[in-house]
Short mmCIF file of C-alpha atoms in Angstrom, two decimals:
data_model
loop_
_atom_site.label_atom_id
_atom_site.label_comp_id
_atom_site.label_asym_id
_atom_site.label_seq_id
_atom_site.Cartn_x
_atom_site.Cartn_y
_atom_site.Cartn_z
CA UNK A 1 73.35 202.73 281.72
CA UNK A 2 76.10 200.94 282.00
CA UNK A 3 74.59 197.33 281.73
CA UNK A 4 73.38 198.58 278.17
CA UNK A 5 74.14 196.06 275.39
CA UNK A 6 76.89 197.66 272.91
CA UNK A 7 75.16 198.26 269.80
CA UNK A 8 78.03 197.30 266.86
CA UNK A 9 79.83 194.21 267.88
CA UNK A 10 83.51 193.78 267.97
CA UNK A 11 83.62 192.42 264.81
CA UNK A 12 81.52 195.09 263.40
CA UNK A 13 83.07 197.57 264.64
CA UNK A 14 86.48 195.95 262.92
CA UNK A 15 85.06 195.28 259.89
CA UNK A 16 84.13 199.49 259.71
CA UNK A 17 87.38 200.52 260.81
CA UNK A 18 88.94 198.74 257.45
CA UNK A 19 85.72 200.08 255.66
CA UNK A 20 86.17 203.66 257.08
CA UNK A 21 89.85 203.08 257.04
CA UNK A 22 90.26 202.52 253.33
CA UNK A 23 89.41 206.07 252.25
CA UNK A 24 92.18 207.32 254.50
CA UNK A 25 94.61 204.75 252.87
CA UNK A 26 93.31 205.24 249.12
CA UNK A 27 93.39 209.12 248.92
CA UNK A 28 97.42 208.55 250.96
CA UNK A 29 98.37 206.75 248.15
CA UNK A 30 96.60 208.89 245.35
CA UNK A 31 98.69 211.42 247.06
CA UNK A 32 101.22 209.22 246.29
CA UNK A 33 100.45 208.85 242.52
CA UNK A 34 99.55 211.68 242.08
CA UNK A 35 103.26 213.14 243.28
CA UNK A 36 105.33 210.64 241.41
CA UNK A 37 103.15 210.67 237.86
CA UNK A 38 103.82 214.69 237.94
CA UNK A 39 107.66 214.02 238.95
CA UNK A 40 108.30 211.38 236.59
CA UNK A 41 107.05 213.67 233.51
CA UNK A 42 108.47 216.66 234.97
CA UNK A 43 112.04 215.38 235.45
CA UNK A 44 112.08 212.88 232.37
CA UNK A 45 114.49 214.21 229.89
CA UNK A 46 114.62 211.18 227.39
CA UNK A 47 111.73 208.65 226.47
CA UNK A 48 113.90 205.77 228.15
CA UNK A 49 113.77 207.52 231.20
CA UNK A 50 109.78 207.66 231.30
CA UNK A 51 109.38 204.12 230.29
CA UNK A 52 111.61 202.83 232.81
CA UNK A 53 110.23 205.13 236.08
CA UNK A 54 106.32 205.56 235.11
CA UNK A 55 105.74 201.42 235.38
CA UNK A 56 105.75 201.97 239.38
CA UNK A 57 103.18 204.96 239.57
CA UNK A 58 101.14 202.71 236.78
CA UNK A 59 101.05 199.75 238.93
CA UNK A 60 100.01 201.56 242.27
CA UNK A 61 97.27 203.46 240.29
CA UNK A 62 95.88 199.86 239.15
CA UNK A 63 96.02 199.06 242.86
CA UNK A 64 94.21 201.81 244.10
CA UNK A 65 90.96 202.05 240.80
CA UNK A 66 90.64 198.27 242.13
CA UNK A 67 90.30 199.36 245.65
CA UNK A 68 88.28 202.70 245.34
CA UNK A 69 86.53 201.00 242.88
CA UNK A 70 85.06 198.27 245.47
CA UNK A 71 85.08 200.82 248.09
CA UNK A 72 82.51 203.49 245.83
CA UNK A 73 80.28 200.08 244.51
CA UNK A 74 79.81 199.70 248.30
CA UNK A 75 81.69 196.24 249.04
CA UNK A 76 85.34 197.24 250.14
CA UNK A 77 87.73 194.79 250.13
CA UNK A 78 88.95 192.86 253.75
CA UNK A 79 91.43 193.75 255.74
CA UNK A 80 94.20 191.03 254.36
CA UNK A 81 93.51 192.45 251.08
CA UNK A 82 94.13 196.08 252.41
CA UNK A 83 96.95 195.01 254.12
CA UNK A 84 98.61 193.18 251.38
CA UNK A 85 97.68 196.46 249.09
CA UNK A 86 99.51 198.40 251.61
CA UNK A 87 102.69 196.38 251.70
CA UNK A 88 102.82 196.94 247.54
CA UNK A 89 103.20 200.49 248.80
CA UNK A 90 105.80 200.30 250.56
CA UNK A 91 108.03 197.61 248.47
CA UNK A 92 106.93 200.05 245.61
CA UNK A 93 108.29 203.36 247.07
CA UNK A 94 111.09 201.20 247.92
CA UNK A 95 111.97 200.29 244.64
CA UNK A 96 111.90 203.56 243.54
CA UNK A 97 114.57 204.91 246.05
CA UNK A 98 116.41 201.85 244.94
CA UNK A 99 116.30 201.72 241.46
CA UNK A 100 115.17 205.49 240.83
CA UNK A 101 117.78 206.66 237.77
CA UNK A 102 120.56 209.54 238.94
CA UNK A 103 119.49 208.93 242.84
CA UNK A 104 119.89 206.20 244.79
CA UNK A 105 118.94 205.72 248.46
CA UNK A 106 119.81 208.12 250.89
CA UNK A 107 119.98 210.30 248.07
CA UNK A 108 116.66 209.95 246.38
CA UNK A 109 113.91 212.44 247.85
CA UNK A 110 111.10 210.00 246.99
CA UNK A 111 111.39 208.83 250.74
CA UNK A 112 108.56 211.48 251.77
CA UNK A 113 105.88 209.27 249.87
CA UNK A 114 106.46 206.53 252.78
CA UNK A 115 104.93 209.31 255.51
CA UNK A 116 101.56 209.68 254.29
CA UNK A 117 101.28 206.03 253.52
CA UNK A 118 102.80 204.84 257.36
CA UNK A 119 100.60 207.48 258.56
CA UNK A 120 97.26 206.49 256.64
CA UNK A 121 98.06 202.49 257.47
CA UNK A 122 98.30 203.88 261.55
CA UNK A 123 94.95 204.87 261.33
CA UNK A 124 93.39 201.91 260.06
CA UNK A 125 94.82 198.81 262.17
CA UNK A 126 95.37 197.68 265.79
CA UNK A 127 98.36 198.61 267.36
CA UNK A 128 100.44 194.60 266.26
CA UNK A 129 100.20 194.77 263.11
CA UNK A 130 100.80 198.69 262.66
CA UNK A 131 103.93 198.18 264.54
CA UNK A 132 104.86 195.40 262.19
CA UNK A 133 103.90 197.73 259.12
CA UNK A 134 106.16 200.60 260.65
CA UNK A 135 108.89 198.65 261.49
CA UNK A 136 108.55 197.19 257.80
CA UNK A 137 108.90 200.62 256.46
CA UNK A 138 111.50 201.41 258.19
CA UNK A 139 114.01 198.19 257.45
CA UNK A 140 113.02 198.75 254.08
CA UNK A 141 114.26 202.27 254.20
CA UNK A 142 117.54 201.89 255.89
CA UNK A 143 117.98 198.55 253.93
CA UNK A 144 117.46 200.59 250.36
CA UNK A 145 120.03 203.17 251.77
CA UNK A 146 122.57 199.96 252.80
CA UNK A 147 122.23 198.69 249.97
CA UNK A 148 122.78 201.47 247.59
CA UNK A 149 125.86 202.64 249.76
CA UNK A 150 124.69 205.64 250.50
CA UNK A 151 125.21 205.26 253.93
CA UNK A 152 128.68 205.15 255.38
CA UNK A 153 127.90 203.98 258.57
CA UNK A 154 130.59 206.87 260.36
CA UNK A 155 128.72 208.13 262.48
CA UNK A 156 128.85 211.28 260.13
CA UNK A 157 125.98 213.49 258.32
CA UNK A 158 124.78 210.86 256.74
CA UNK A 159 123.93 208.73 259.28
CA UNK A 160 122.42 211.52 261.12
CA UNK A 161 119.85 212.00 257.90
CA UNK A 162 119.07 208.45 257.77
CA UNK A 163 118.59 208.32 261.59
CA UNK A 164 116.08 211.15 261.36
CA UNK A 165 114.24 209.96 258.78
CA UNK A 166 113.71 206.88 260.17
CA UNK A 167 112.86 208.54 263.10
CA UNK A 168 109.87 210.24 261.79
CA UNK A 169 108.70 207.48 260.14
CA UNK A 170 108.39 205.68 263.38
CA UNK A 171 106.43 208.59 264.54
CA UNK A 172 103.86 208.85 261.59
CA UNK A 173 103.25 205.13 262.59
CA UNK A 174 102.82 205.74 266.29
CA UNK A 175 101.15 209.12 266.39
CA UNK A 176 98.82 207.50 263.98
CA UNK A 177 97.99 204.69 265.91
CA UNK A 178 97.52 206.34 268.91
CA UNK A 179 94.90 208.30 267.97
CA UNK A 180 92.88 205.83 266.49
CA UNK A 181 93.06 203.78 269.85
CA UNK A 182 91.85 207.17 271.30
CA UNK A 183 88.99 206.97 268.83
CA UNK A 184 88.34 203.17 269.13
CA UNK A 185 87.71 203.82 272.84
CA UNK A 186 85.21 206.68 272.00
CA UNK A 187 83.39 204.77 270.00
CA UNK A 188 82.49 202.00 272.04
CA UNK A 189 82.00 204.49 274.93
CA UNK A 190 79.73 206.25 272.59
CA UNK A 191 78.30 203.30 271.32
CA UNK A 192 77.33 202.14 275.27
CA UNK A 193 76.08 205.89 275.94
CA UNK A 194 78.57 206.71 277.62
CA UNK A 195 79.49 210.58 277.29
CA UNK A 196 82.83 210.53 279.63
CA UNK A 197 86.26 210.53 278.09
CA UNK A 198 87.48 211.71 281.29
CA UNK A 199 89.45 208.25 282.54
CA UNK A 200 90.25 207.01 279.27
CA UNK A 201 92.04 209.83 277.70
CA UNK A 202 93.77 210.47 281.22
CA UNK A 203 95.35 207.19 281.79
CA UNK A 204 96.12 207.61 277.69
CA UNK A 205 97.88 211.07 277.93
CA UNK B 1 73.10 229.93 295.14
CA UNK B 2 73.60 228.68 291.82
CA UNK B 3 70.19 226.84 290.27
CA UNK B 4 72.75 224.37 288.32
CA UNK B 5 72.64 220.98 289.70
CA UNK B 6 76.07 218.56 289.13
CA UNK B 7 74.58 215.29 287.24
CA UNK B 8 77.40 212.69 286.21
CA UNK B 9 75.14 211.66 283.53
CA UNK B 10 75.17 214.99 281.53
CA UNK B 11 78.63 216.73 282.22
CA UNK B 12 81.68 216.37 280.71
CA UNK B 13 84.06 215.34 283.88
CA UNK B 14 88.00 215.82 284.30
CA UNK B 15 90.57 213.08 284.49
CA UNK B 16 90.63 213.27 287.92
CA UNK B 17 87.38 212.92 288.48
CA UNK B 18 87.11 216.41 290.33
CA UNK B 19 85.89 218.80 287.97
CA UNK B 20 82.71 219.02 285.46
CA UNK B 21 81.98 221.32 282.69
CA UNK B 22 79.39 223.64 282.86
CA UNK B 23 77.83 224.23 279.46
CA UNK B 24 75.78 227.41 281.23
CA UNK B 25 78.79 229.02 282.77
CA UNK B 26 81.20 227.78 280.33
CA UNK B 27 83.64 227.24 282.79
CA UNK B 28 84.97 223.72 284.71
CA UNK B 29 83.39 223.43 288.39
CA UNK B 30 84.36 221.40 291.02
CA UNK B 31 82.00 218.25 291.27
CA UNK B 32 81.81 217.88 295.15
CA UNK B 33 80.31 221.49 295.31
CA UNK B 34 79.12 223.27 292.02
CA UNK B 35 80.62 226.78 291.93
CA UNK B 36 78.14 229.55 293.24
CA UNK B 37 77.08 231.69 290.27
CA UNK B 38 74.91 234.14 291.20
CA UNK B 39 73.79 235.68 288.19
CA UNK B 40 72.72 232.68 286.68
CA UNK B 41 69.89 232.09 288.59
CA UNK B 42 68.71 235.51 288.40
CA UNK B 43 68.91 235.91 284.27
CA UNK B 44 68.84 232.79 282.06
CA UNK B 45 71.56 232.57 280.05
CA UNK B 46 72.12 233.92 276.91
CA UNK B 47 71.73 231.04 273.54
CA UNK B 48 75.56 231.70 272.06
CA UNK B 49 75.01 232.85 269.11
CA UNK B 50 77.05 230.98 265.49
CA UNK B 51 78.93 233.76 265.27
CA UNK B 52 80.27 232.88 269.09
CA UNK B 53 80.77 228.85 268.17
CA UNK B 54 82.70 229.26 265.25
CA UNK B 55 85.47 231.10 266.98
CA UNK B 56 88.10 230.03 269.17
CA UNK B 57 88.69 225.87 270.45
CA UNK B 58 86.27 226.83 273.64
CA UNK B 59 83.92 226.82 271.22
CA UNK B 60 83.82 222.89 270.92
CA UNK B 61 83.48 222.68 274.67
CA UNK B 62 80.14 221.36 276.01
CA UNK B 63 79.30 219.92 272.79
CA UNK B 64 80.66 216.59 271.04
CA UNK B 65 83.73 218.33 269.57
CA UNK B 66 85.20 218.96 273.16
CA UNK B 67 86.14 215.31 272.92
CA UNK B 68 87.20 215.69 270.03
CA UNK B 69 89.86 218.52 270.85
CA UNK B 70 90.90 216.93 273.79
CA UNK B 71 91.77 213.43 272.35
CA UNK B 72 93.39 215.72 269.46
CA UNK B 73 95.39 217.37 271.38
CA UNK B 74 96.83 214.69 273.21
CA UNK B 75 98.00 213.66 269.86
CA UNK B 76 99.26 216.82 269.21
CA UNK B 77 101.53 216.79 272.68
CA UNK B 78 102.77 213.69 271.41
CA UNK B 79 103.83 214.96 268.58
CA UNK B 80 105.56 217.42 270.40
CA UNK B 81 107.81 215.77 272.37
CA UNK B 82 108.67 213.59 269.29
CA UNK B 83 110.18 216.69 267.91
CA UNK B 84 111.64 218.37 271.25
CA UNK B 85 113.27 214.51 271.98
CA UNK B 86 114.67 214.09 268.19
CA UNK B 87 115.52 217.99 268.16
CA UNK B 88 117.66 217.16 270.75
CA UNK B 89 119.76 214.02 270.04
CA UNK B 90 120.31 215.16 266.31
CA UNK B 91 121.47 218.86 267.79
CA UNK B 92 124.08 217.08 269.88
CA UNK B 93 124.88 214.45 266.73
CA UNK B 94 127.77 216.81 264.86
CA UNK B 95 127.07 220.14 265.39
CA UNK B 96 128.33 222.32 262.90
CA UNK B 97 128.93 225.59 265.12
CA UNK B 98 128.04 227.14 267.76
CA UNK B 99 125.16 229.61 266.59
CA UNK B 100 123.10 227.20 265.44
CA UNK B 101 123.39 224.72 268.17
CA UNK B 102 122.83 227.66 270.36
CA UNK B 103 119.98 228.52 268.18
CA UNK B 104 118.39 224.75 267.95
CA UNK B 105 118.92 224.42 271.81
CA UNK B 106 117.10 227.65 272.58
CA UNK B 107 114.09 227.20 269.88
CA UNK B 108 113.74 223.24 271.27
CA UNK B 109 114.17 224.18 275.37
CA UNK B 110 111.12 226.79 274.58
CA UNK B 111 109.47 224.23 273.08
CA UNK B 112 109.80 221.67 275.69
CA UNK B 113 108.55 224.50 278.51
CA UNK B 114 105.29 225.43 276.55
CA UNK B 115 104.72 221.56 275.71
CA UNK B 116 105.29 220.75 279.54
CA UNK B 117 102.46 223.42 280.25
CA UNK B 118 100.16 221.69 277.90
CA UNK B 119 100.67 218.23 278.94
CA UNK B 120 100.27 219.13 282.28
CA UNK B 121 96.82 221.08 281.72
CA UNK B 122 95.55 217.97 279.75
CA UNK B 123 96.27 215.72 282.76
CA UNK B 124 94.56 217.64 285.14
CA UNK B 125 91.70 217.73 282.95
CA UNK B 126 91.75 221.64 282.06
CA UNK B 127 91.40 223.25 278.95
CA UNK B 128 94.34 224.90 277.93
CA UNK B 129 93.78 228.58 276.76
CA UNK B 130 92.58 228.41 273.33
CA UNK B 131 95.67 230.71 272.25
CA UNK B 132 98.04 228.75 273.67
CA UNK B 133 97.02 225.99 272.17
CA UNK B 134 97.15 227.96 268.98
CA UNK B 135 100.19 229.61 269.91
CA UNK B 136 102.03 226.32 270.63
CA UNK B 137 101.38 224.74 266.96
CA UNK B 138 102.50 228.05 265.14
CA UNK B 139 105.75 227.67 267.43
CA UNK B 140 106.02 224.15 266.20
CA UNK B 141 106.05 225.27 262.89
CA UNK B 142 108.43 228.55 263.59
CA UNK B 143 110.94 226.28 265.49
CA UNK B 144 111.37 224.02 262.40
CA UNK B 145 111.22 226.81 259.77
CA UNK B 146 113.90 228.67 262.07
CA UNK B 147 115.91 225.61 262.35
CA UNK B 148 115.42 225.04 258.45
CA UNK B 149 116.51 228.56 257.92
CA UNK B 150 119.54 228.32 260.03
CA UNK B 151 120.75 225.33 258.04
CA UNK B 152 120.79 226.82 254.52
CA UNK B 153 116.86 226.45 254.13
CA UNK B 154 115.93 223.43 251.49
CA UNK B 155 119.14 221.62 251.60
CA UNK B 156 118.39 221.10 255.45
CA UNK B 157 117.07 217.68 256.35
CA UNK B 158 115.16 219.15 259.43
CA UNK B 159 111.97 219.85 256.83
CA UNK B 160 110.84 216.31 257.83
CA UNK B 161 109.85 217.16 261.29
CA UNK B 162 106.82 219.65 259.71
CA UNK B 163 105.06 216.31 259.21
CA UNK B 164 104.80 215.06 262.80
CA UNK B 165 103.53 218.91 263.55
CA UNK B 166 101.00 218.62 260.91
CA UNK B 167 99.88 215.01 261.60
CA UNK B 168 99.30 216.57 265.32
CA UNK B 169 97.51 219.45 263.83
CA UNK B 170 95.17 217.42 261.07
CA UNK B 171 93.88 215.43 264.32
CA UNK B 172 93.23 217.79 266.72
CA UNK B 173 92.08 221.06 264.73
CA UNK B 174 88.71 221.08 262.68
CA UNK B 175 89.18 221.50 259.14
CA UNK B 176 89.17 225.10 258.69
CA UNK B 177 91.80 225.36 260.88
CA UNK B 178 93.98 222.38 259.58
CA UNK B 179 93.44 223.98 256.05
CA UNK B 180 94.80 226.87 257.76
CA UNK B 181 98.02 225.52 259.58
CA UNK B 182 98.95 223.58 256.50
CA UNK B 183 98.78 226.48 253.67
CA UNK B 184 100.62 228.45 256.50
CA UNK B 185 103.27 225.28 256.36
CA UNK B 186 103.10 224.67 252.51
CA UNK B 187 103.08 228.44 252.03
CA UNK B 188 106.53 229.59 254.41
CA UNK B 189 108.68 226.34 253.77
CA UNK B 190 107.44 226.62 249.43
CA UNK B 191 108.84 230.16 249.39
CA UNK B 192 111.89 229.27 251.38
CA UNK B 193 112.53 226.23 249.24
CA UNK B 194 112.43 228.12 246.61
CA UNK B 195 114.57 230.75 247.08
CA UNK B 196 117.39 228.36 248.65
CA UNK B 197 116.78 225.26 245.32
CA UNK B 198 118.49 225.56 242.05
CA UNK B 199 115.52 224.68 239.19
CA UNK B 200 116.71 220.63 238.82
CA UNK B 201 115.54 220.39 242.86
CA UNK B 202 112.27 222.30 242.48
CA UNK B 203 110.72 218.70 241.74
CA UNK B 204 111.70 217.36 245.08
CA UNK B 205 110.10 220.85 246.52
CA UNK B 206 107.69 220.00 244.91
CA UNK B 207 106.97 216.69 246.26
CA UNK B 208 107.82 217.73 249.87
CA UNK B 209 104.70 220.03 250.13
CA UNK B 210 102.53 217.60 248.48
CA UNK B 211 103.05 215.08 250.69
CA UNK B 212 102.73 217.57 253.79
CA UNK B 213 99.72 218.12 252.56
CA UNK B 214 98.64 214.72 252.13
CA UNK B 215 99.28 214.03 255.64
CA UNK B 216 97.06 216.76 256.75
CA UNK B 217 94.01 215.51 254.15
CA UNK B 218 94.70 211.98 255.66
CA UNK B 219 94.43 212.99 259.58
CA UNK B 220 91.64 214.99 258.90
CA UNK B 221 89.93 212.93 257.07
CA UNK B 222 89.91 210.42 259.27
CA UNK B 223 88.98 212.50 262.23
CA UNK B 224 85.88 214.14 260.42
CA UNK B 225 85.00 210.18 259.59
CA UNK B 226 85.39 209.14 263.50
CA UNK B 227 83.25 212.07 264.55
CA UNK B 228 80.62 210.71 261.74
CA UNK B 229 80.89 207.05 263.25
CA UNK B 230 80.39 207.99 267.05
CA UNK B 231 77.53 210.73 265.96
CA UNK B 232 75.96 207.77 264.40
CA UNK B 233 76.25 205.10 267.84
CA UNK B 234 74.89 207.62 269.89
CA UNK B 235 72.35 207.61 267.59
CA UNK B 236 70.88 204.05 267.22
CA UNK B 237 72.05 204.20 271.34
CA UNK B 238 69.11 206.33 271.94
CA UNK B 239 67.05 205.02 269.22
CA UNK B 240 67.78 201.56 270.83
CA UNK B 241 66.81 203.22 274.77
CA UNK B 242 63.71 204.35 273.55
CA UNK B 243 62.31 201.19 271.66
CA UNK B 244 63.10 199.52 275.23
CA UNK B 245 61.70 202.43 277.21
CA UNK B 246 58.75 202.17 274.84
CA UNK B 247 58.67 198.51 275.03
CA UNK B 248 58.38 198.38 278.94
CA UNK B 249 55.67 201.14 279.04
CA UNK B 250 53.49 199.23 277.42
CA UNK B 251 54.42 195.97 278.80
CA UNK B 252 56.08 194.53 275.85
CA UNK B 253 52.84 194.83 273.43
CA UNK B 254 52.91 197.38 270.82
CA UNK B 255 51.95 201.30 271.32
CA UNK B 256 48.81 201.24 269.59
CA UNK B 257 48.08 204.91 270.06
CA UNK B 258 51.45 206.27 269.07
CA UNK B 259 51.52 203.80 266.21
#
């Protein structure tokens, strides 16, 4: 048995893991849209204030109709596309703790939307470049609460809020991450025949 | 003497190596020496019956969805002692007074205990009691709705650790259950919310359950998807063993009968 050939190849079995990936990573960030569009007409209490914050929702929904889009007509877009998609998320939900009018940074509860997209990007990518993506996410974050000054660096509340934040962000990256290692491994076990997980998901817990 | 033989090639085996599961029994035997069951050679055993499967995490075991449960739950521990570890170094970062560190301390020290039991089970390869394992993830989700509560409910910036308990949930539970956790998550920390946020913060309620439950749709989409993928290798894996099987019976010319 275990002389079998594997069936998918490795570069098959990457190319489904963006493929399969994708749909994870398109409904995060229609999660996404779909939270901001109903904040940004719920909260808006003068025309100027809708023109100015619906722009970012408008842009990430163009990203993602291109994307689901490819995905439904049955040729999904590679994983450098993806990726770079992905990164507009995150400069995007930057921008709006940033920029957001009446709450800046630390301040500005728009923060959550970078969970379900860390988490969703996790699940999709090998562990370098999730890392990379994570730790992106993260100097973005504290770096939009530095820059607004919302962060007085005293070792105080606020620091303590950023700090756990950033925390959890880190952990939506790894926990994500690690379970799609758990589930690369079971596929190509599954793909040789195999029907063990016992070694592999000991020396992993 | 129990009938059941131990065959490496159709068991489920421990970490260790030492123990199998027995899909008859429905219990873990030793592999060196398959544990005497005398019953079972003297009355076949029962066919479970759906109503059986669809209850309790046991129910997975012996089929493809044990696997899935276990590599979810490792996850899940994970997730755990994310929380427990950050629970910790924020309770000793300013604490405001001494009930609620006494009350953070106590919640996260439980946690750690139960956690410890779990990790431990999944490293010796046994199933953890199905409610434990239940148990655990609804005292995830008490520990940070009672630490929420303590500090003034949705001013508290502890809310954030109900997504590393439901990304550990979405992964390891099927989908009923998932749906399940989160509405139970979505549902307690909406109505606290709510009663503790003036009207101008409802939006950011608002978009703190939403994204809890995107999380959960996310993880468990992608787990329903993996168990799709692997269903489908073990698929053209067999496909592919017979063609060769098939192949070599006939000597490599084609199966003229069967065709």
């Amino acid at each position: 048995m275990s002389n079998t050939r594997e069936v998918r190849t490795a570069k098959q079995a990457e190319e489904e893991d963006v493929f399969f990936g994708q749909t994870v990573i398109m409904w995060a960030r229609w999660s996404v849209i779909v939270a901001g569009i109903a904040l940004v007409l719920w909260t808006s209490t003068n025309v100027a204030l809708l023109t100015q914050t619906m722009p970012f929702f408008l842009v990430l929904m163009a990203v993602n109709f291109f994307l689901h889009g490819r995905f439904v007509m049955g040729s999904p877009l590679n994983r450098t596309v993806v990726t770079v998609a992905s990164v507009i998320d995150i400069v995007l939900i930057t921008a709006i703790v940033v920029l957001w009018p009446g709450s800046h940074g630390l301040n500005n509860q728009f923060y959550v939307l970078y969970m379900p997209v860390v988490f969703a990007f996790a699940l999709v990518f090998t562990r370098k470049i999730e890392v990379a993506y994570t730790v992106f996410a993260i100097v973005a974050y504290a770096g939009a609460c530095v820059l607004t000054g919302t962060v007085p660096f005293d070792l105080g509340n606020e620091d303590k809020i950023l700090v756990m934040r950033l925390i959890v962000i880190a952990a939506m990256g790894f926990l994500g991450n690690y379970y799609f290692r758990i589930q690369r491994d079971r596929l190509a076990r599954a793909s040789k025949g195999a029907t063990r997980w016992a070694s592999s998901t000991a020396s992993r817990v | 003497m129990s009938t059941t033989k131990w065959n490496p090639g159709s068991h489920l085996v421990s970490p260790d190596g030492k123990w199998y599961w027995d899909g008859v029994s429905q219990e873990w035997k030793p592999v060196a020496q398959p544990a005497p069951k005398p019953e079972a050679s003297l009355t076949p055993p029962a066919a479970p019956t759906s109503s059986e499967k669809s209850r309790g995490l046991d129910s997975f075991v012996g089929t493809i969805r044990s696997e899935d449960l276990a590599s979810g739950q490792t996850v899940l521990v994970w997730a755990r002692w994310i929380l427990i570890g950050t629970g910790l170094l924020l309770s000793f970062w300013t604490p405001k007074d001494l009930l609620t560190l006494q009350v953070q301390l106590a919640a996260i020290i439980a946690l750690a205990f139960g956690n410890f039991y779990l990790h431990v089970q999944l490293l010796r390869g046994r199933p953890a009691l199905d409610n434990v394992v239940y148990g655990a993830s609804i005292a995830d989700i008490a520990v940070v709705t009672a630490l929420v509560l303590v500090q003034g409910g949705y001013p508290s910036p502890v809310f954030i650790f109900y997504f590393a308990a439901v990304v550990g949930i979405s992964v390891a539970f099927p989908t009923v259950v998932t749906a399940g956790y989160t509405a139970l998550v979505v549902g307690v920390y909406g109505v606290i919310s709510l009663a503790t946020a003036t009207t101008d913060e409802y939006p950011a309620v608002f978009i703190r359950l939403l994204t809890i439950a995107a999380v959960a749709v996310c993880g468990n989409l992608f787990a329903r998807h993996e168990a799709e993928r692997r269903a489908e290798a073990i698929r053209r894996h067999t496909e592919m063993l017979d063609e060769i099987e098939q192949k070599s019976s006939t000597g490599g010319q084609p199966d003229v009968e069967h065709s």
